């Protein structure tokens, strides 16, 4: 009996792995041209200390979660410093390690706060509007709110880092459901998710320490995954594999960009998991990265990357439209 049980378990595991995709690629697109960099280590206006998250507004304004300085900084699309808001604290409008950002259809800025276990909402001038806490829901408190995305229809999804899950909220901010549960390898299992995106009616999850990307229906069914062998999440440095997949962004063509943290690069996939582009290497020269954490796509298609270890933001030209 023990032998047959083992056989059934192994068969189920193999079958589950075969449901995943591999991220295998054909010919890759050329690396996009590096356009600009801004920021340096410091606490003054326009300086950065351990920047983690980024979001680009419809008007091109770039918002950066300056985690080490416990604030949000805003820049023009060309890197000109515009304003800052927040400081270290637990009061509304202040932060304890802001980690991720998203902007909804009405221009409101959502900030996932890793150390504060909450999401705060602001207008684009930095005026505090409201706070969303997991402890106010049946699911219980967040244990490090790491990532946030607002769907096209206004639902809010929060990556609950240490709880290995995503918590979904209705448009009015009330609790809806939990997506995913703790684990490795199998579909729907999460291990320290860090960022979220939205593509083709599906939720994109940076399943960071499972070294993979997973896609879910809005109701929470795992439908696609890639990274490692057959989406198993085994860490690697080959094309289509990850060593901590920390940040995601989706462009107008539905391509998914992934910040591959410990491989010091950006990888780009179709929504089915096919690798179409890869750029970056370790270093501090233009176009190189030191542990990139997040990225976003501007309204003109330019790619903005948070270069965490170099305390800067780098900007690249739009990826070729033929890379699909």
mmCIF file of N, CA, C and O in Angstrom, residues 9-76:
data_model
loop_
_atom_site.group_PDB
_atom_site.id
_atom_site.type_symbol
_atom_site.label_atom_id
_atom_site.label_comp_id
_atom_site.label_asym_id
_atom_site.label_seq_id
_atom_site.Cartn_x
_atom_site.Cartn_y
_atom_site.Cartn_z
ATOM 1 N N UNK A 9 1.043 9.596 -5.565
ATOM 2 C CA UNK A 9 1.503 10.946 -5.239
ATOM 3 C C UNK A 9 2.491 11.469 -6.262
ATOM 4 O O UNK A 9 2.425 12.627 -6.688
ATOM 5 N N UNK A 10 3.428 10.603 -6.683
ATOM 6 C CA UNK A 10 4.399 11.024 -7.684
ATOM 7 C C UNK A 10 3.711 11.330 -9.009
ATOM 8 O O UNK A 10 4.013 12.326 -9.674
ATOM 9 N N UNK A 11 2.730 10.470 -9.371
ATOM 10 C CA UNK A 11 2.007 10.719 -10.605
ATOM 11 C C UNK A 11 1.277 12.043 -10.585
ATOM 12 O O UNK A 11 1.260 12.791 -11.563
ATOM 13 N N UNK A 12 0.661 12.367 -9.441
ATOM 14 C CA UNK A 12 -0.067 13.643 -9.316
ATOM 15 C C UNK A 12 0.889 14.823 -9.422
ATOM 16 O O UNK A 12 0.576 15.845 -10.039
ATOM 17 N N UNK A 13 2.079 14.679 -8.816
ATOM 18 C CA UNK A 13 3.050 15.760 -8.858
ATOM 19 C C UNK A 13 3.535 16.004 -10.278
ATOM 20 O O UNK A 13 3.602 17.135 -10.749
ATOM 21 N N UNK A 14 3.868 14.924 -10.992
ATOM 22 C CA UNK A 14 4.317 15.063 -12.374
ATOM 23 C C UNK A 14 3.226 15.675 -13.245
ATOM 24 O O UNK A 14 3.476 16.576 -14.050
ATOM 25 N N UNK A 15 1.990 15.203 -13.054
ATOM 26 C CA UNK A 15 0.879 15.757 -13.846
ATOM 27 C C UNK A 15 0.705 17.238 -13.588
ATOM 28 O O UNK A 15 0.471 18.027 -14.509
ATOM 29 N N UNK A 16 0.828 17.634 -12.317
ATOM 30 C CA UNK A 16 0.678 19.053 -11.984
ATOM 31 C C UNK A 16 1.779 19.877 -12.628
ATOM 32 O O UNK A 16 1.547 20.981 -13.125
ATOM 33 N N UNK A 17 3.009 19.344 -12.623
ATOM 34 C CA UNK A 17 4.121 20.073 -13.227
ATOM 35 C C UNK A 17 3.921 20.230 -14.729
ATOM 36 O O UNK A 17 4.227 21.267 -15.316
ATOM 37 N N UNK A 18 3.357 19.184 -15.365
ATOM 38 C CA UNK A 18 3.171 19.247 -16.799
ATOM 39 C C UNK A 18 2.117 20.254 -17.225
ATOM 40 O O UNK A 18 2.066 20.655 -18.377
ATOM 41 N N UNK A 19 1.291 20.694 -16.278
ATOM 42 C CA UNK A 19 0.300 21.718 -16.591
ATOM 43 C C UNK A 19 0.938 23.077 -16.759
ATOM 44 O O UNK A 19 0.349 23.994 -17.327
ATOM 45 N N UNK A 20 2.149 23.268 -16.226
ATOM 46 C CA UNK A 20 2.820 24.558 -16.292
ATOM 47 C C UNK A 20 3.489 24.755 -17.633
ATOM 48 O O UNK A 20 3.670 23.839 -18.425
ATOM 49 N N UNK A 21 3.878 26.005 -17.896
ATOM 50 C CA UNK A 21 4.630 26.317 -19.092
ATOM 51 C C UNK A 21 6.074 26.541 -18.729
ATOM 52 O O UNK A 21 6.421 26.735 -17.572
ATOM 53 N N UNK A 22 6.953 26.568 -19.727
ATOM 54 C CA UNK A 22 8.389 26.596 -19.458
ATOM 55 C C UNK A 22 9.020 27.945 -19.697
ATOM 56 O O UNK A 22 10.142 28.176 -19.289
ATOM 57 N N UNK A 23 8.344 28.825 -20.398
ATOM 58 C CA UNK A 23 8.972 30.091 -20.739
ATOM 59 C C UNK A 23 9.961 29.952 -21.882
ATOM 60 O O UNK A 23 10.758 30.841 -22.106
ATOM 61 N N UNK A 24 9.972 28.839 -22.603
ATOM 62 C CA UNK A 24 10.915 28.632 -23.701
ATOM 63 C C UNK A 24 10.690 29.680 -24.786
ATOM 64 O O UNK A 24 9.571 30.117 -25.037
ATOM 65 N N UNK A 25 11.769 30.060 -25.433
ATOM 66 C CA UNK A 25 11.690 31.139 -26.402
ATOM 67 C C UNK A 25 12.212 30.710 -27.753
ATOM 68 O O UNK A 25 12.982 29.761 -27.873
ATOM 69 N N UNK A 26 11.802 31.427 -28.782
ATOM 70 C CA UNK A 26 12.437 31.332 -30.076
ATOM 71 C C UNK A 26 13.487 32.427 -30.150
ATOM 72 O O UNK A 26 14.221 32.685 -29.199
ATOM 73 N N UNK A 27 13.512 33.126 -31.257
ATOM 74 C CA UNK A 27 14.450 34.238 -31.409
ATOM 75 C C UNK A 27 13.977 35.413 -30.569
ATOM 76 O O UNK A 27 12.813 35.810 -30.617
ATOM 77 N N UNK A 28 14.898 35.982 -29.778
ATOM 78 C CA UNK A 28 14.533 37.071 -28.887
ATOM 79 C C UNK A 28 14.677 38.421 -29.576
ATOM 80 O O UNK A 28 15.495 38.603 -30.479
ATOM 81 N N UNK A 29 13.874 39.376 -29.115
ATOM 82 C CA UNK A 29 13.950 40.737 -29.629
ATOM 83 C C UNK A 29 15.254 41.393 -29.176
ATOM 84 O O UNK A 29 15.826 41.028 -28.149
ATOM 85 N N UNK A 30 15.743 42.384 -29.920
ATOM 86 C CA UNK A 30 16.929 43.124 -29.474
ATOM 87 C C UNK A 30 16.662 43.817 -28.149
ATOM 88 O O UNK A 30 15.530 44.221 -27.860
ATOM 89 N N UNK A 31 17.703 43.948 -27.348
ATOM 90 C CA UNK A 31 17.562 44.666 -26.083
ATOM 91 C C UNK A 31 17.175 46.113 -26.352
ATOM 92 O O UNK A 31 17.737 46.749 -27.248
ATOM 93 N N UNK A 32 16.216 46.662 -25.615
ATOM 94 C CA UNK A 32 15.841 48.058 -25.837
ATOM 95 C C UNK A 32 16.978 49.002 -25.460
ATOM 96 O O UNK A 32 17.753 48.731 -24.543
ATOM 97 N N UNK A 33 17.068 50.097 -26.159
ATOM 98 C CA UNK A 33 18.125 51.080 -25.937
ATOM 99 C C UNK A 33 17.951 51.780 -24.594
ATOM 100 O O UNK A 33 16.848 52.182 -24.232
ATOM 101 N N UNK A 34 19.056 51.917 -23.861
ATOM 102 C CA UNK A 34 19.044 52.685 -22.610
ATOM 103 C C UNK A 34 18.943 54.166 -22.945
ATOM 104 O O UNK A 34 19.682 54.685 -23.787
ATOM 105 N N UNK A 35 18.005 54.870 -22.287
ATOM 106 C CA UNK A 35 17.785 56.285 -22.563
ATOM 107 C C UNK A 35 18.303 57.210 -21.474
ATOM 108 O O UNK A 35 18.855 58.268 -21.778
ATOM 109 N N UNK A 36 18.119 56.831 -20.215
ATOM 110 C CA UNK A 36 18.473 57.744 -19.132
ATOM 111 C C UNK A 36 18.525 56.994 -17.812
ATOM 112 O O UNK A 36 17.980 55.896 -17.677
ATOM 113 N N UNK A 37 19.196 57.613 -16.843
ATOM 114 C CA UNK A 37 19.188 57.148 -15.456
ATOM 115 C C UNK A 37 19.066 58.360 -14.550
ATOM 116 O O UNK A 37 19.539 59.447 -14.894
ATOM 117 N N UNK A 38 18.401 58.177 -13.413
ATOM 118 C CA UNK A 38 18.412 59.258 -12.424
ATOM 119 C C UNK A 38 18.331 58.689 -11.019
ATOM 120 O O UNK A 38 17.904 57.564 -10.813
ATOM 121 N N UNK A 39 18.775 59.523 -10.065
ATOM 122 C CA UNK A 39 18.806 59.130 -8.668
ATOM 123 C C UNK A 39 20.210 58.745 -8.238
ATOM 124 O O UNK A 39 21.031 58.282 -9.022
ATOM 125 N N UNK A 40 20.479 58.971 -6.948
ATOM 126 C CA UNK A 40 21.717 58.522 -6.319
ATOM 127 C C UNK A 40 21.434 58.337 -4.844
ATOM 128 O O UNK A 40 20.412 58.806 -4.315
ATOM 129 N N UNK A 41 22.327 57.639 -4.156
ATOM 130 C CA UNK A 41 22.112 57.346 -2.743
ATOM 131 C C UNK A 41 22.059 58.631 -1.933
ATOM 132 O O UNK A 41 22.943 59.484 -2.019
ATOM 133 N N UNK A 42 21.001 58.764 -1.125
ATOM 134 C CA UNK A 42 20.871 59.927 -0.266
ATOM 135 C C UNK A 42 19.446 60.108 0.199
ATOM 136 O O UNK A 42 18.548 59.339 -0.153
ATOM 137 N N UNK A 43 19.233 61.162 0.983
ATOM 138 C CA UNK A 43 17.913 61.450 1.528
ATOM 139 C C UNK A 43 17.394 62.818 1.092
ATOM 140 O O UNK A 43 16.334 63.246 1.532
ATOM 141 N N UNK A 44 18.137 63.495 0.223
ATOM 142 C CA UNK A 44 17.698 64.794 -0.251
ATOM 143 C C UNK A 44 16.677 64.678 -1.369
ATOM 144 O O UNK A 44 16.363 63.579 -1.847
ATOM 145 N N UNK A 45 16.125 65.806 -1.823
ATOM 146 C CA UNK A 45 15.161 65.785 -2.916
ATOM 147 C C UNK A 45 15.756 65.114 -4.158
ATOM 148 O O UNK A 45 16.853 65.467 -4.605
ATOM 149 N N UNK A 46 15.057 64.143 -4.699
ATOM 150 C CA UNK A 46 15.530 63.455 -5.892
ATOM 151 C C UNK A 46 16.529 62.358 -5.632
ATOM 152 O O UNK A 46 16.890 61.616 -6.562
ATOM 153 N N UNK A 47 16.985 62.211 -4.386
ATOM 154 C CA UNK A 47 17.891 61.121 -4.036
ATOM 155 C C UNK A 47 17.088 59.928 -3.547
ATOM 156 O O UNK A 47 15.923 60.064 -3.157
ATOM 157 N N UNK A 48 17.723 58.760 -3.562
ATOM 158 C CA UNK A 48 17.019 57.524 -3.251
ATOM 159 C C UNK A 48 17.845 56.650 -2.317
ATOM 160 O O UNK A 48 19.075 56.678 -2.363
ATOM 161 N N UNK A 49 17.141 55.876 -1.493
ATOM 162 C CA UNK A 49 17.793 54.892 -0.627
ATOM 163 C C UNK A 49 16.948 53.620 -0.645
ATOM 164 O O UNK A 49 15.837 53.612 -0.142
ATOM 165 N N UNK A 50 17.467 52.592 -1.308
ATOM 166 C CA UNK A 50 16.754 51.327 -1.457
ATOM 167 C C UNK A 50 15.367 51.528 -2.084
ATOM 168 O O UNK A 50 14.350 51.117 -1.521
ATOM 169 N N UNK A 51 15.302 52.119 -3.261
ATOM 170 C CA UNK A 51 14.000 52.225 -3.939
ATOM 171 C C UNK A 51 13.523 50.833 -4.323
ATOM 172 O O UNK A 51 14.317 49.974 -4.700
ATOM 173 N N UNK A 52 12.203 50.612 -4.210
ATOM 174 C CA UNK A 52 11.673 49.278 -4.480
ATOM 175 C C UNK A 52 10.580 49.287 -5.547
ATOM 176 O O UNK A 52 10.634 48.527 -6.500
ATOM 177 N N UNK A 53 9.552 50.112 -5.396
ATOM 178 C CA UNK A 53 8.403 50.082 -6.301
ATOM 179 C C UNK A 53 8.336 51.299 -7.196
ATOM 180 O O UNK A 53 8.925 52.342 -6.907
ATOM 181 N N UNK A 54 7.557 51.171 -8.279
ATOM 182 C CA UNK A 54 7.421 52.276 -9.224
ATOM 183 C C UNK A 54 6.070 52.187 -9.916
ATOM 184 O O UNK A 54 5.532 51.095 -10.131
ATOM 185 N N UNK A 55 5.499 53.345 -10.249
ATOM 186 C CA UNK A 55 4.267 53.415 -11.036
ATOM 187 C C UNK A 55 4.315 54.677 -11.875
ATOM 188 O O UNK A 55 4.728 55.741 -11.393
ATOM 189 N N UNK A 56 3.890 54.564 -13.126
ATOM 190 C CA UNK A 56 3.888 55.700 -14.047
ATOM 191 C C UNK A 56 2.446 56.086 -14.342
ATOM 192 O O UNK A 56 1.644 55.246 -14.774
ATOM 193 N N UNK A 57 2.114 57.353 -14.105
ATOM 194 C CA UNK A 57 0.753 57.846 -14.315
ATOM 195 C C UNK A 57 0.488 58.107 -15.796
ATOM 196 O O UNK A 57 1.411 58.140 -16.624
ATOM 197 N N UNK A 58 -0.772 58.329 -16.119
ATOM 198 C CA UNK A 58 -1.166 58.562 -17.506
ATOM 199 C C UNK A 58 -0.519 59.815 -18.089
ATOM 200 O O UNK A 58 -0.304 59.895 -19.302
ATOM 201 N N UNK A 59 -0.185 60.779 -17.236
ATOM 202 C CA UNK A 59 0.471 61.994 -17.722
ATOM 203 C C UNK A 59 1.986 61.866 -17.769
ATOM 204 O O UNK A 59 2.690 62.837 -18.082
ATOM 205 N N UNK A 60 2.517 60.681 -17.458
ATOM 206 C CA UNK A 60 3.958 60.444 -17.495
ATOM 207 C C UNK A 60 4.679 60.666 -16.185
ATOM 208 O O UNK A 60 5.880 60.385 -16.096
ATOM 209 N N UNK A 61 3.997 61.155 -15.164
ATOM 210 C CA UNK A 61 4.642 61.334 -13.858
ATOM 211 C C UNK A 61 5.042 59.971 -13.290
ATOM 212 O O UNK A 61 4.267 59.023 -13.314
ATOM 213 N N UNK A 62 6.267 59.901 -12.787
ATOM 214 C CA UNK A 62 6.821 58.645 -12.274
ATOM 215 C C UNK A 62 6.876 58.713 -10.757
ATOM 216 O O UNK A 62 7.508 59.618 -10.188
ATOM 217 N N UNK A 63 6.218 57.766 -10.092
ATOM 218 C CA UNK A 63 6.212 57.694 -8.628
ATOM 219 C C UNK A 63 7.090 56.528 -8.193
ATOM 220 O O UNK A 63 6.976 55.417 -8.714
ATOM 221 N N UNK A 64 7.968 56.791 -7.229
ATOM 222 C CA UNK A 64 8.921 55.782 -6.760
ATOM 223 C C UNK A 64 8.744 55.575 -5.261
ATOM 224 O O UNK A 64 8.718 56.550 -4.490
ATOM 225 N N UNK A 65 8.605 54.316 -4.847
ATOM 226 C CA UNK A 65 8.586 53.977 -3.421
ATOM 227 C C UNK A 65 10.027 53.958 -2.928
ATOM 228 O O UNK A 65 10.779 53.011 -3.185
ATOM 229 N N UNK A 66 10.409 55.023 -2.246
ATOM 230 C CA UNK A 66 11.769 55.212 -1.736
ATOM 231 C C UNK A 66 11.830 54.579 -0.346
ATOM 232 O O UNK A 66 11.760 55.265 0.679
ATOM 233 N N UNK A 67 11.938 53.245 -0.334
ATOM 234 C CA UNK A 67 11.691 52.478 0.890
ATOM 235 C C UNK A 67 12.630 52.837 2.029
ATOM 236 O O UNK A 67 12.216 52.955 3.177
ATOM 237 N N UNK A 68 13.908 52.995 1.727
ATOM 238 C CA UNK A 68 14.871 53.294 2.781
ATOM 239 C C UNK A 68 14.676 54.651 3.409
ATOM 240 O O UNK A 68 15.111 54.886 4.548
ATOM 241 N N UNK A 69 14.021 55.560 2.689
ATOM 242 C CA UNK A 69 13.705 56.889 3.221
ATOM 243 C C UNK A 69 12.259 57.008 3.661
ATOM 244 O O UNK A 69 11.823 58.103 4.053
ATOM 245 N N UNK A 70 11.485 55.923 3.587
ATOM 246 C CA UNK A 70 10.087 55.901 4.031
ATOM 247 C C UNK A 70 9.270 57.043 3.434
ATOM 248 O O UNK A 70 8.573 57.780 4.128
ATOM 249 N N UNK A 71 9.320 57.141 2.106
ATOM 250 C CA UNK A 71 8.586 58.207 1.433
ATOM 251 C C UNK A 71 8.306 57.809 -0.014
ATOM 252 O O UNK A 71 8.837 56.828 -0.531
ATOM 253 N N UNK A 72 7.466 58.604 -0.660
ATOM 254 C CA UNK A 72 7.221 58.489 -2.093
ATOM 255 C C UNK A 72 7.808 59.723 -2.766
ATOM 256 O O UNK A 72 7.605 60.851 -2.298
ATOM 257 N N UNK A 73 8.526 59.518 -3.866
ATOM 258 C CA UNK A 73 9.050 60.637 -4.640
ATOM 259 C C UNK A 73 8.416 60.622 -6.028
ATOM 260 O O UNK A 73 8.180 59.556 -6.607
ATOM 261 N N UNK A 74 8.139 61.802 -6.540
ATOM 262 C CA UNK A 74 7.552 61.955 -7.870
ATOM 263 C C UNK A 74 8.530 62.677 -8.783
ATOM 264 O O UNK A 74 9.169 63.667 -8.377
ATOM 265 N N UNK A 75 8.648 62.163 -10.014
ATOM 266 C CA UNK A 75 9.547 62.731 -11.014
ATOM 267 C C UNK A 75 8.780 62.933 -12.317
ATOM 268 O O UNK A 75 7.785 62.248 -12.588
ATOM 269 N N UNK A 76 9.262 63.835 -13.148
ATOM 270 C CA UNK A 76 8.733 63.927 -14.496
ATOM 271 C C UNK A 76 9.213 62.715 -15.289
ATOM 272 O O UNK A 76 10.100 61.965 -14.850
#
